[in-house]
Amino acid sequence: MLDREFFLGFIKIHILYHASKESIFGTEIAQELARHGYSISPGTLYPTLHRLEKAGYLKSSSQVVEGKVRKYYLATSAGKRVLEQSKKKIRELVTEVIEER
Ligand SMILES: [Zn+2]
């Protein structure tokens, strides 16, 4: 569906934003997105994380937590760069679409 395609862009920016602050793992990201009103299934979230990693925007590292392997994601410098570019575009979009200037 087309609306999903739009929201996926927002979701990717959101993931990059949090991963630029601290390393985050899948369940944490899903909970954060849910807090913002996005319901994202693991079937969408994990391929999205892998794609961002493959593109060089995220770097993952595995840690054992309570006997289970957990994959943490952190934004790379390329990821931070694309986040900065996205911020400019968000600002411009808000000015036009929300503030109607
Ligand atoms: Zn957030």
PDB file of N, CA and C and ligand atoms in Angstrom:
ATOM      1  N   MET A   1       0.834  -1.211   0.000  1.00  0.00           N
ATOM      2  CA  MET A   1       0.000   0.000   0.000  1.00  0.00           C
ATOM      3  C   MET A   1       0.868   1.261   0.000  1.00  0.00           C
ATOM      4  N   LEU A   2       0.375   2.283  -0.629  1.00  0.00           N
ATOM      5  CA  LEU A   2       1.184   3.493  -0.789  1.00  0.00           C
ATOM      6  C   LEU A   2       1.430   4.208   0.536  1.00  0.00           C
ATOM      7  N   ASP A   3       0.437   4.219   1.436  1.00  0.00           N
ATOM      8  CA  ASP A   3       0.637   4.913   2.718  1.00  0.00           C
ATOM      9  C   ASP A   3       1.767   4.278   3.519  1.00  0.00           C
ATOM     10  N   ARG A   4       1.885   2.964   3.416  1.00  0.00           N
ATOM     11  CA  ARG A   4       2.983   2.258   4.085  1.00  0.00           C
ATOM     12  C   ARG A   4       4.335   2.711   3.570  1.00  0.00           C
ATOM     13  N   GLU A   5       4.365   2.952   2.266  1.00  0.00           N
ATOM     14  CA  GLU A   5       5.606   3.392   1.623  1.00  0.00           C
ATOM     15  C   GLU A   5       6.036   4.763   2.179  1.00  0.00           C
ATOM     16  N   PHE A   6       5.064   5.669   2.347  1.00  0.00           N
ATOM     17  CA  PHE A   6       5.363   6.986   2.928  1.00  0.00           C
ATOM     18  C   PHE A   6       5.876   6.826   4.358  1.00  0.00           C
ATOM     19  N   PHE A   7       5.128   6.060   5.151  1.00  0.00           N
ATOM     20  CA  PHE A   7       5.473   5.911   6.558  1.00  0.00           C
ATOM     21  C   PHE A   7       6.825   5.228   6.748  1.00  0.00           C
ATOM     22  N   LEU A   8       7.167   4.361   5.824  1.00  0.00           N
ATOM     23  CA  LEU A   8       8.445   3.671   5.936  1.00  0.00           C
ATOM     24  C   LEU A   8       9.601   4.673   5.871  1.00  0.00           C
ATOM     25  N   GLY A   9       9.430   5.723   5.101  1.00  0.00           N
ATOM     26  CA  GLY A   9      10.437   6.785   5.058  1.00  0.00           C
ATOM     27  C   GLY A   9      10.585   7.450   6.413  1.00  0.00           C
ATOM     28  N   PHE A  10       9.447   7.751   7.056  1.00  0.00           N
ATOM     29  CA  PHE A  10       9.478   8.372   8.390  1.00  0.00           C
ATOM     30  C   PHE A  10      10.133   7.423   9.389  1.00  0.00           C
ATOM     31  N   ILE A  11       9.758   6.158   9.273  1.00  0.00           N
ATOM     32  CA  ILE A  11      10.290   5.144  10.182  1.00  0.00           C
ATOM     33  C   ILE A  11      11.808   5.040  10.052  1.00  0.00           C
ATOM     34  N   LYS A  12      12.303   5.063   8.840  1.00  0.00           N
ATOM     35  CA  LYS A  12      13.751   4.962   8.621  1.00  0.00           C
ATOM     36  C   LYS A  12      14.477   6.161   9.234  1.00  0.00           C
ATOM     37  N   ILE A  13      13.910   7.342   9.080  1.00  0.00           N
ATOM     38  CA  ILE A  13      14.517   8.543   9.661  1.00  0.00           C
ATOM     39  C   ILE A  13      14.502   8.431  11.188  1.00  0.00           C
ATOM     40  N   HIS A  14      13.391   7.931  11.700  1.00  0.00           N
ATOM     41  CA  HIS A  14      13.256   7.759  13.148  1.00  0.00           C
ATOM     42  C   HIS A  14      14.306   6.789  13.699  1.00  0.00           C
ATOM     43  N   ILE A  15      14.491   5.692  12.992  1.00  0.00           N
ATOM     44  CA  ILE A  15      15.492   4.702  13.402  1.00  0.00           C
ATOM     45  C   ILE A  15      16.883   5.341  13.377  1.00  0.00           C
ATOM     46  N   LEU A  16      17.190   6.043  12.308  1.00  0.00           N
ATOM     47  CA  LEU A  16      18.503   6.690  12.187  1.00  0.00           C
ATOM     48  C   LEU A  16      18.723   7.694  13.305  1.00  0.00           C
ATOM     49  N   TYR A  17      17.662   8.436  13.633  1.00  0.00           N
ATOM     50  CA  TYR A  17      17.764   9.438  14.697  1.00  0.00           C
ATOM     51  C   TYR A  17      18.166   8.783  16.021  1.00  0.00           C
ATOM     52  N   HIS A  18      17.434   7.735  16.403  1.00  0.00           N
ATOM     53  CA  HIS A  18      17.743   7.096  17.682  1.00  0.00           C
ATOM     54  C   HIS A  18      19.092   6.377  17.656  1.00  0.00           C
ATOM     55  N   ALA A  19      19.402   5.777  16.516  1.00  0.00           N
ATOM     56  CA  ALA A  19      20.688   5.065  16.398  1.00  0.00           C
ATOM     57  C   ALA A  19      21.868   6.036  16.345  1.00  0.00           C
ATOM     58  N   SER A  20      21.577   7.314  16.111  1.00  0.00           N
ATOM     59  CA  SER A  20      22.661   8.303  16.130  1.00  0.00           C
ATOM     60  C   SER A  20      22.933   8.776  17.554  1.00  0.00           C
ATOM     61  N   LYS A  21      21.967   8.524  18.462  1.00  0.00           N
ATOM     62  CA  LYS A  21      22.106   8.928  19.869  1.00  0.00           C
ATOM     63  C   LYS A  21      22.767   7.830  20.701  1.00  0.00           C
ATOM     64  N   GLU A  22      22.328   6.598  20.469  1.00  0.00           N
ATOM     65  CA  GLU A  22      22.858   5.460  21.236  1.00  0.00           C
ATOM     66  C   GLU A  22      22.548   4.176  20.474  1.00  0.00           C
ATOM     67  N   SER A  23      23.233   3.086  20.830  1.00  0.00           N
ATOM     68  CA  SER A  23      22.931   1.839  20.131  1.00  0.00           C
ATOM     69  C   SER A  23      21.592   1.293  20.614  1.00  0.00           C
ATOM     70  N   ILE A  24      20.834   0.808  19.661  1.00  0.00           N
ATOM     71  CA  ILE A  24      19.479   0.357  19.954  1.00  0.00           C
ATOM     72  C   ILE A  24      19.270  -1.035  19.360  1.00  0.00           C
ATOM     73  N   PHE A  25      18.353  -1.772  19.939  1.00  0.00           N
ATOM     74  CA  PHE A  25      18.058  -3.101  19.395  1.00  0.00           C
ATOM     75  C   PHE A  25      16.602  -3.177  18.941  1.00  0.00           C
ATOM     76  N   GLY A  26      16.322  -4.191  18.128  1.00  0.00           N
ATOM     77  CA  GLY A  26      15.027  -4.329  17.448  1.00  0.00           C
ATOM     78  C   GLY A  26      13.783  -4.089  18.286  1.00  0.00           C
ATOM     79  N   THR A  27      13.656  -4.812  19.411  1.00  0.00           N
ATOM     80  CA  THR A  27      12.449  -4.696  20.234  1.00  0.00           C
ATOM     81  C   THR A  27      12.275  -3.270  20.754  1.00  0.00           C
ATOM     82  N   GLU A  28      13.401  -2.665  21.132  1.00  0.00           N
ATOM     83  CA  GLU A  28      13.406  -1.294  21.640  1.00  0.00           C
ATOM     84  C   GLU A  28      12.899  -0.326  20.556  1.00  0.00           C
ATOM     85  N   ILE A  29      13.371  -0.538  19.337  1.00  0.00           N
ATOM     86  CA  ILE A  29      12.958   0.304  18.210  1.00  0.00           C
ATOM     87  C   ILE A  29      11.459   0.143  17.961  1.00  0.00           C
ATOM     88  N   ALA A  30      10.986  -1.108  17.973  1.00  0.00           N
ATOM     89  CA  ALA A  30       9.564  -1.374  17.742  1.00  0.00           C
ATOM     90  C   ALA A  30       8.705  -0.680  18.800  1.00  0.00           C
ATOM     91  N   GLN A  31       9.177  -0.708  20.073  1.00  0.00           N
ATOM     92  CA  GLN A  31       8.431  -0.066  21.163  1.00  0.00           C
ATOM     93  C   GLN A  31       8.417   1.453  21.001  1.00  0.00           C
ATOM     94  N   GLU A  32       9.556   1.997  20.618  1.00  0.00           N
ATOM     95  CA  GLU A  32       9.666   3.445  20.412  1.00  0.00           C
ATOM     96  C   GLU A  32       8.751   3.883  19.275  1.00  0.00           C
ATOM     97  N   LEU A  33       8.746   3.136  18.195  1.00  0.00           N
ATOM     98  CA  LEU A  33       7.893   3.463  17.053  1.00  0.00           C
ATOM     99  C   LEU A  33       6.413   3.347  17.433  1.00  0.00           C
ATOM    100  N   ALA A  34       6.089   2.343  18.254  1.00  0.00           N
ATOM    101  CA  ALA A  34       4.704   2.152  18.704  1.00  0.00           C
ATOM    102  C   ALA A  34       4.252   3.346  19.541  1.00  0.00           C
ATOM    103  N   ARG A  35       5.190   3.857  20.354  1.00  0.00           N
ATOM    104  CA  ARG A  35       4.920   5.036  21.182  1.00  0.00           C
ATOM    105  C   ARG A  35       4.532   6.232  20.304  1.00  0.00           C
ATOM    106  N   HIS A  36       5.098   6.273  19.101  1.00  0.00           N
ATOM    107  CA  HIS A  36       4.801   7.353  18.163  1.00  0.00           C
ATOM    108  C   HIS A  36       3.637   7.019  17.232  1.00  0.00           C
ATOM    109  N   GLY A  37       2.982   5.891  17.490  1.00  0.00           N
ATOM    110  CA  GLY A  37       1.803   5.532  16.709  1.00  0.00           C
ATOM    111  C   GLY A  37       2.046   4.711  15.462  1.00  0.00           C
ATOM    112  N   TYR A  38       3.275   4.222  15.301  1.00  0.00           N
ATOM    113  CA  TYR A  38       3.536   3.350  14.160  1.00  0.00           C
ATOM    114  C   TYR A  38       3.525   1.907  14.632  1.00  0.00           C
ATOM    115  N   SER A  39       2.698   1.097  13.997  1.00  0.00           N
ATOM    116  CA  SER A  39       2.792  -0.327  14.327  1.00  0.00           C
ATOM    117  C   SER A  39       3.592  -0.972  13.207  1.00  0.00           C
ATOM    118  N   ILE A  40       4.701  -1.536  13.579  1.00  0.00           N
ATOM    119  CA  ILE A  40       5.579  -2.143  12.588  1.00  0.00           C
ATOM    120  C   ILE A  40       5.834  -3.588  13.002  1.00  0.00           C
ATOM    121  N   SER A  41       5.598  -4.486  12.081  1.00  0.00           N
ATOM    122  CA  SER A  41       5.775  -5.911  12.388  1.00  0.00           C
ATOM    123  C   SER A  41       7.246  -6.269  12.268  1.00  0.00           C
ATOM    124  N   PRO A  42       7.668  -7.325  12.981  1.00  0.00           N
ATOM    125  CA  PRO A  42       9.066  -7.752  12.847  1.00  0.00           C
ATOM    126  C   PRO A  42       9.417  -8.049  11.390  1.00  0.00           C
ATOM    127  N   GLY A  43       8.430  -8.503  10.616  1.00  0.00           N
ATOM    128  CA  GLY A  43       8.635  -8.806   9.202  1.00  0.00           C
ATOM    129  C   GLY A  43       8.953  -7.591   8.354  1.00  0.00           C
ATOM    130  N   THR A  44       8.632  -6.410   8.884  1.00  0.00           N
ATOM    131  CA  THR A  44       8.990  -5.161   8.190  1.00  0.00           C
ATOM    132  C   THR A  44      10.211  -4.542   8.848  1.00  0.00           C
ATOM    133  N   LEU A  45      10.233  -4.565  10.183  1.00  0.00           N
ATOM    134  CA  LEU A  45      11.316  -3.911  10.914  1.00  0.00           C
ATOM    135  C   LEU A  45      12.695  -4.515  10.611  1.00  0.00           C
ATOM    136  N   TYR A  46      12.804  -5.835  10.722  1.00  0.00           N
ATOM    137  CA  TYR A  46      14.133  -6.435  10.565  1.00  0.00           C
ATOM    138  C   TYR A  46      14.705  -6.294   9.161  1.00  0.00           C
ATOM    139  N   PRO A  47      13.910  -6.516   8.105  1.00  0.00           N
ATOM    140  CA  PRO A  47      14.445  -6.247   6.762  1.00  0.00           C
ATOM    141  C   PRO A  47      14.845  -4.784   6.574  1.00  0.00           C
ATOM    142  N   THR A  48      14.100  -3.864   7.219  1.00  0.00           N
ATOM    143  CA  THR A  48      14.439  -2.439   7.124  1.00  0.00           C
ATOM    144  C   THR A  48      15.791  -2.173   7.792  1.00  0.00           C
ATOM    145  N   LEU A  49      15.985  -2.762   8.973  1.00  0.00           N
ATOM    146  CA  LEU A  49      17.275  -2.597   9.663  1.00  0.00           C
ATOM    147  C   LEU A  49      18.422  -3.179   8.824  1.00  0.00           C
ATOM    148  N   HIS A  50      18.169  -4.336   8.230  1.00  0.00           N
ATOM    149  CA  HIS A  50      19.212  -4.957   7.401  1.00  0.00           C
ATOM    150  C   HIS A  50      19.532  -4.115   6.181  1.00  0.00           C
ATOM    151  N   ARG A  51      18.492  -3.530   5.597  1.00  0.00           N
ATOM    152  CA  ARG A  51      18.711  -2.684   4.418  1.00  0.00           C
ATOM    153  C   ARG A  51      19.517  -1.434   4.788  1.00  0.00           C
ATOM    154  N   LEU A  52      19.191  -0.845   5.936  1.00  0.00           N
ATOM    155  CA  LEU A  52      19.934   0.343   6.380  1.00  0.00           C
ATOM    156  C   LEU A  52      21.387  -0.017   6.675  1.00  0.00           C
ATOM    157  N   GLU A  53      21.582  -1.232   7.185  1.00  0.00           N
ATOM    158  CA  GLU A  53      22.949  -1.672   7.464  1.00  0.00           C
ATOM    159  C   GLU A  53      23.707  -1.932   6.163  1.00  0.00           C
ATOM    160  N   LYS A  54      23.029  -2.573   5.231  1.00  0.00           N
ATOM    161  CA  LYS A  54      23.648  -2.891   3.939  1.00  0.00           C
ATOM    162  C   LYS A  54      24.030  -1.612   3.185  1.00  0.00           C
ATOM    163  N   ALA A  55      23.201  -0.570   3.357  1.00  0.00           N
ATOM    164  CA  ALA A  55      23.465   0.710   2.700  1.00  0.00           C
ATOM    165  C   ALA A  55      24.606   1.468   3.383  1.00  0.00           C
ATOM    166  N   GLY A  56      25.043   0.968   4.542  1.00  0.00           N
ATOM    167  CA  GLY A  56      26.148   1.600   5.267  1.00  0.00           C
ATOM    168  C   GLY A  56      25.710   2.686   6.229  1.00  0.00           C
ATOM    169  N   TYR A  57      24.409   2.772   6.529  1.00  0.00           N
ATOM    170  CA  TYR A  57      23.902   3.807   7.432  1.00  0.00           C
ATOM    171  C   TYR A  57      23.883   3.347   8.888  1.00  0.00           C
ATOM    172  N   LEU A  58      23.830   2.037   9.072  1.00  0.00           N
ATOM    173  CA  LEU A  58      23.845   1.473  10.424  1.00  0.00           C
ATOM    174  C   LEU A  58      24.940   0.424  10.510  1.00  0.00           C
ATOM    175  N   LYS A  59      25.454   0.262  11.726  1.00  0.00           N
ATOM    176  CA  LYS A  59      26.439  -0.784  11.963  1.00  0.00           C
ATOM    177  C   LYS A  59      25.897  -1.610  13.119  1.00  0.00           C
ATOM    178  N   SER A  60      25.959  -2.924  13.008  1.00  0.00           N
ATOM    179  CA  SER A  60      25.421  -3.726  14.097  1.00  0.00           C
ATOM    180  C   SER A  60      26.524  -4.436  14.862  1.00  0.00           C
ATOM    181  N   SER A  61      26.238  -4.711  16.117  1.00  0.00           N
ATOM    182  CA  SER A  61      27.146  -5.516  16.925  1.00  0.00           C
ATOM    183  C   SER A  61      26.297  -6.416  17.811  1.00  0.00           C
ATOM    184  N   SER A  62      26.773  -7.618  18.031  1.00  0.00           N
ATOM    185  CA  SER A  62      26.003  -8.571  18.834  1.00  0.00           C
ATOM    186  C   SER A  62      26.501  -8.585  20.268  1.00  0.00           C
ATOM    187  N   GLN A  63      25.552  -8.622  21.184  1.00  0.00           N
ATOM    188  CA  GLN A  63      25.890  -8.716  22.601  1.00  0.00           C
ATOM    189  C   GLN A  63      25.023  -9.785  23.225  1.00  0.00           C
ATOM    190  N   VAL A  64      25.588 -10.504  24.155  1.00  0.00           N
ATOM    191  CA  VAL A  64      24.796 -11.524  24.845  1.00  0.00           C
ATOM    192  C   VAL A  64      24.150 -10.881  26.070  1.00  0.00           C
ATOM    193  N   VAL A  65      22.823 -10.884  26.080  1.00  0.00           N
ATOM    194  CA  VAL A  65      22.070 -10.316  27.195  1.00  0.00           C
ATOM    195  C   VAL A  65      21.169 -11.416  27.747  1.00  0.00           C
ATOM    196  N   GLU A  66      21.348 -11.712  29.029  1.00  0.00           N
ATOM    197  CA  GLU A  66      20.583 -12.771  29.705  1.00  0.00           C
ATOM    198  C   GLU A  66      20.578 -14.071  28.895  1.00  0.00           C
ATOM    199  N   GLY A  67      21.751 -14.427  28.403  1.00  0.00           N
ATOM    200  CA  GLY A  67      21.908 -15.683  27.682  1.00  0.00           C
ATOM    201  C   GLY A  67      21.449 -15.681  26.232  1.00  0.00           C
ATOM    202  N   LYS A  68      20.937 -14.523  25.783  1.00  0.00           N
ATOM    203  CA  LYS A  68      20.474 -14.449  24.398  1.00  0.00           C
ATOM    204  C   LYS A  68      21.296 -13.430  23.621  1.00  0.00           C
ATOM    205  N   VAL A  69      21.506 -13.724  22.341  1.00  0.00           N
ATOM    206  CA  VAL A  69      22.261 -12.794  21.498  1.00  0.00           C
ATOM    207  C   VAL A  69      21.329 -11.675  21.047  1.00  0.00           C
ATOM    208  N   ARG A  70      21.763 -10.472  21.317  1.00  0.00           N
ATOM    209  CA  ARG A  70      20.970  -9.304  20.930  1.00  0.00           C
ATOM    210  C   ARG A  70      21.802  -8.467  19.971  1.00  0.00           C
ATOM    211  N   LYS A  71      21.167  -8.034  18.889  1.00  0.00           N
ATOM    212  CA  LYS A  71      21.873  -7.252  17.885  1.00  0.00           C
ATOM    213  C   LYS A  71      21.587  -5.764  18.105  1.00  0.00           C
ATOM    214  N   TYR A  72      22.636  -5.019  18.364  1.00  0.00           N
ATOM    215  CA  TYR A  72      22.499  -3.575  18.567  1.00  0.00           C
ATOM    216  C   TYR A  72      22.897  -2.824  17.311  1.00  0.00           C
ATOM    217  N   TYR A  73      22.191  -1.743  17.062  1.00  0.00           N
ATOM    218  CA  TYR A  73      22.467  -0.931  15.867  1.00  0.00           C
ATOM    219  C   TYR A  73      22.884   0.474  16.262  1.00  0.00           C
ATOM    220  N   LEU A  74      23.877   0.978  15.549  1.00  0.00           N
ATOM    221  CA  LEU A  74      24.363   2.331  15.771  1.00  0.00           C
ATOM    222  C   LEU A  74      24.553   2.999  14.406  1.00  0.00           C
ATOM    223  N   ALA A  75      24.217   4.279  14.322  1.00  0.00           N
ATOM    224  CA  ALA A  75      24.372   4.997  13.044  1.00  0.00           C
ATOM    225  C   ALA A  75      25.851   5.191  12.719  1.00  0.00           C
ATOM    226  N   THR A  76      26.203   5.027  11.476  1.00  0.00           N
ATOM    227  CA  THR A  76      27.567   5.288  11.015  1.00  0.00           C
ATOM    228  C   THR A  76      27.661   6.773  10.650  1.00  0.00           C
ATOM    229  N   SER A  77      28.845   7.223  10.240  1.00  0.00           N
ATOM    230  CA  SER A  77      28.946   8.635   9.834  1.00  0.00           C
ATOM    231  C   SER A  77      28.109   8.881   8.578  1.00  0.00           C
ATOM    232  N   ALA A  78      28.015   7.893   7.689  1.00  0.00           N
ATOM    233  CA  ALA A  78      27.158   8.044   6.502  1.00  0.00           C
ATOM    234  C   ALA A  78      25.686   8.145   6.922  1.00  0.00           C
ATOM    235  N   GLY A  79      25.323   7.377   7.946  1.00  0.00           N
ATOM    236  CA  GLY A  79      23.961   7.423   8.471  1.00  0.00           C
ATOM    237  C   GLY A  79      23.642   8.775   9.082  1.00  0.00           C
ATOM    238  N   LYS A  80      24.629   9.326   9.808  1.00  0.00           N
ATOM    239  CA  LYS A  80      24.437  10.645  10.428  1.00  0.00           C
ATOM    240  C   LYS A  80      24.316  11.730   9.359  1.00  0.00           C
ATOM    241  N   ARG A  81      25.080  11.544   8.294  1.00  0.00           N
ATOM    242  CA  ARG A  81      25.027  12.516   7.189  1.00  0.00           C
ATOM    243  C   ARG A  81      23.646  12.520   6.539  1.00  0.00           C
ATOM    244  N   VAL A  82      23.128  11.324   6.258  1.00  0.00           N
ATOM    245  CA  VAL A  82      21.817  11.246   5.608  1.00  0.00           C
ATOM    246  C   VAL A  82      20.725  11.746   6.564  1.00  0.00           C
ATOM    247  N   LEU A  83      20.947  11.584   7.870  1.00  0.00           N
ATOM    248  CA  LEU A  83      20.003  12.102   8.855  1.00  0.00           C
ATOM    249  C   LEU A  83      19.980  13.635   8.816  1.00  0.00           C
ATOM    250  N   GLU A  84      21.159  14.234   8.722  1.00  0.00           N
ATOM    251  CA  GLU A  84      21.242  15.700   8.639  1.00  0.00           C
ATOM    252  C   GLU A  84      20.545  16.218   7.385  1.00  0.00           C
ATOM    253  N   GLN A  85      20.752  15.522   6.269  1.00  0.00           N
ATOM    254  CA  GLN A  85      20.079  15.908   5.023  1.00  0.00           C
ATOM    255  C   GLN A  85      18.571  15.770   5.173  1.00  0.00           C
ATOM    256  N   SER A  86      18.144  14.709   5.848  1.00  0.00           N
ATOM    257  CA  SER A  86      16.712  14.490   6.063  1.00  0.00           C
ATOM    258  C   SER A  86      16.119  15.590   6.933  1.00  0.00           C
ATOM    259  N   LYS A  87      16.882  16.034   7.939  1.00  0.00           N
ATOM    260  CA  LYS A  87      16.401  17.099   8.829  1.00  0.00           C
ATOM    261  C   LYS A  87      16.099  18.369   8.045  1.00  0.00           C
ATOM    262  N   LYS A  88      16.997  18.699   7.114  1.00  0.00           N
ATOM    263  CA  LYS A  88      16.778  19.892   6.278  1.00  0.00           C
ATOM    264  C   LYS A  88      15.498  19.746   5.480  1.00  0.00           C
ATOM    265  N   LYS A  89      15.304  18.555   4.943  1.00  0.00           N
ATOM    266  CA  LYS A  89      14.110  18.311   4.127  1.00  0.00           C
ATOM    267  C   LYS A  89      12.844  18.317   4.992  1.00  0.00           C
ATOM    268  N   ILE A  90      12.945  17.804   6.208  1.00  0.00           N
ATOM    269  CA  ILE A  90      11.786  17.800   7.119  1.00  0.00           C
ATOM    270  C   ILE A  90      11.410  19.241   7.453  1.00  0.00           C
ATOM    271  N   ARG A  91      12.446  20.049   7.752  1.00  0.00           N
ATOM    272  CA  ARG A  91      12.216  21.444   8.109  1.00  0.00           C
ATOM    273  C   ARG A  91      11.504  22.181   6.966  1.00  0.00           C
ATOM    274  N   GLU A  92      11.997  21.930   5.757  1.00  0.00           N
ATOM    275  CA  GLU A  92      11.416  22.571   4.582  1.00  0.00           C
ATOM    276  C   GLU A  92       9.975  22.116   4.366  1.00  0.00           C
ATOM    277  N   LEU A  93       9.760  20.829   4.574  1.00  0.00           N
ATOM    278  CA  LEU A  93       8.430  20.249   4.391  1.00  0.00           C
ATOM    279  C   LEU A  93       7.451  20.808   5.422  1.00  0.00           C
ATOM    280  N   VAL A  94       7.908  20.927   6.684  1.00  0.00           N
ATOM    281  CA  VAL A  94       7.062  21.463   7.755  1.00  0.00           C
ATOM    282  C   VAL A  94       6.685  22.911   7.437  1.00  0.00           C
ATOM    283  N   THR A  95       7.675  23.682   6.978  1.00  0.00           N
ATOM    284  CA  THR A  95       7.422  25.080   6.640  1.00  0.00           C
ATOM    285  C   THR A  95       6.328  25.195   5.588  1.00  0.00           C
ATOM    286  N   GLU A  96       6.390  24.361   4.584  1.00  0.00           N
ATOM    287  CA  GLU A  96       5.380  24.464   3.540  1.00  0.00           C
ATOM    288  C   GLU A  96       4.067  23.770   3.900  1.00  0.00           C
ATOM    289  N   VAL A  97       4.154  22.516   4.269  1.00  0.00           N
ATOM    290  CA  VAL A  97       2.939  21.714   4.424  1.00  0.00           C
ATOM    291  C   VAL A  97       2.200  22.001   5.734  1.00  0.00           C
ATOM    292  N   ILE A  98       2.928  22.236   6.825  1.00  0.00           N
ATOM    293  CA  ILE A  98       2.271  22.462   8.117  1.00  0.00           C
ATOM    294  C   ILE A  98       2.018  23.951   8.366  1.00  0.00           C
ATOM    295  N   GLU A  99       3.049  24.744   8.114  1.00  0.00           N
ATOM    296  CA  GLU A  99       2.898  26.175   8.406  1.00  0.00           C
ATOM    297  C   GLU A  99       2.352  26.951   7.215  1.00  0.00           C
ATOM    298  N   GLU A 100       2.295  26.298   6.063  1.00  0.00           N
ATOM    299  CA  GLU A 100       1.768  26.898   4.824  1.00  0.00           C
ATOM    300  C   GLU A 100       2.423  28.230   4.492  1.00  0.00           C
ATOM    301  N   ARG A 101       3.758  28.217   4.604  1.00  0.00           N
ATOM    302  CA  ARG A 101       4.495  29.413   4.223  1.00  0.00           C
ATOM    303  C   ARG A 101       5.221  29.190   2.915  1.00  0.00           C
TER     304      ARG A 101
HETATM  305 ZN    ZN B   1      11.487   8.524  18.919  1.00  0.00          ZN
END
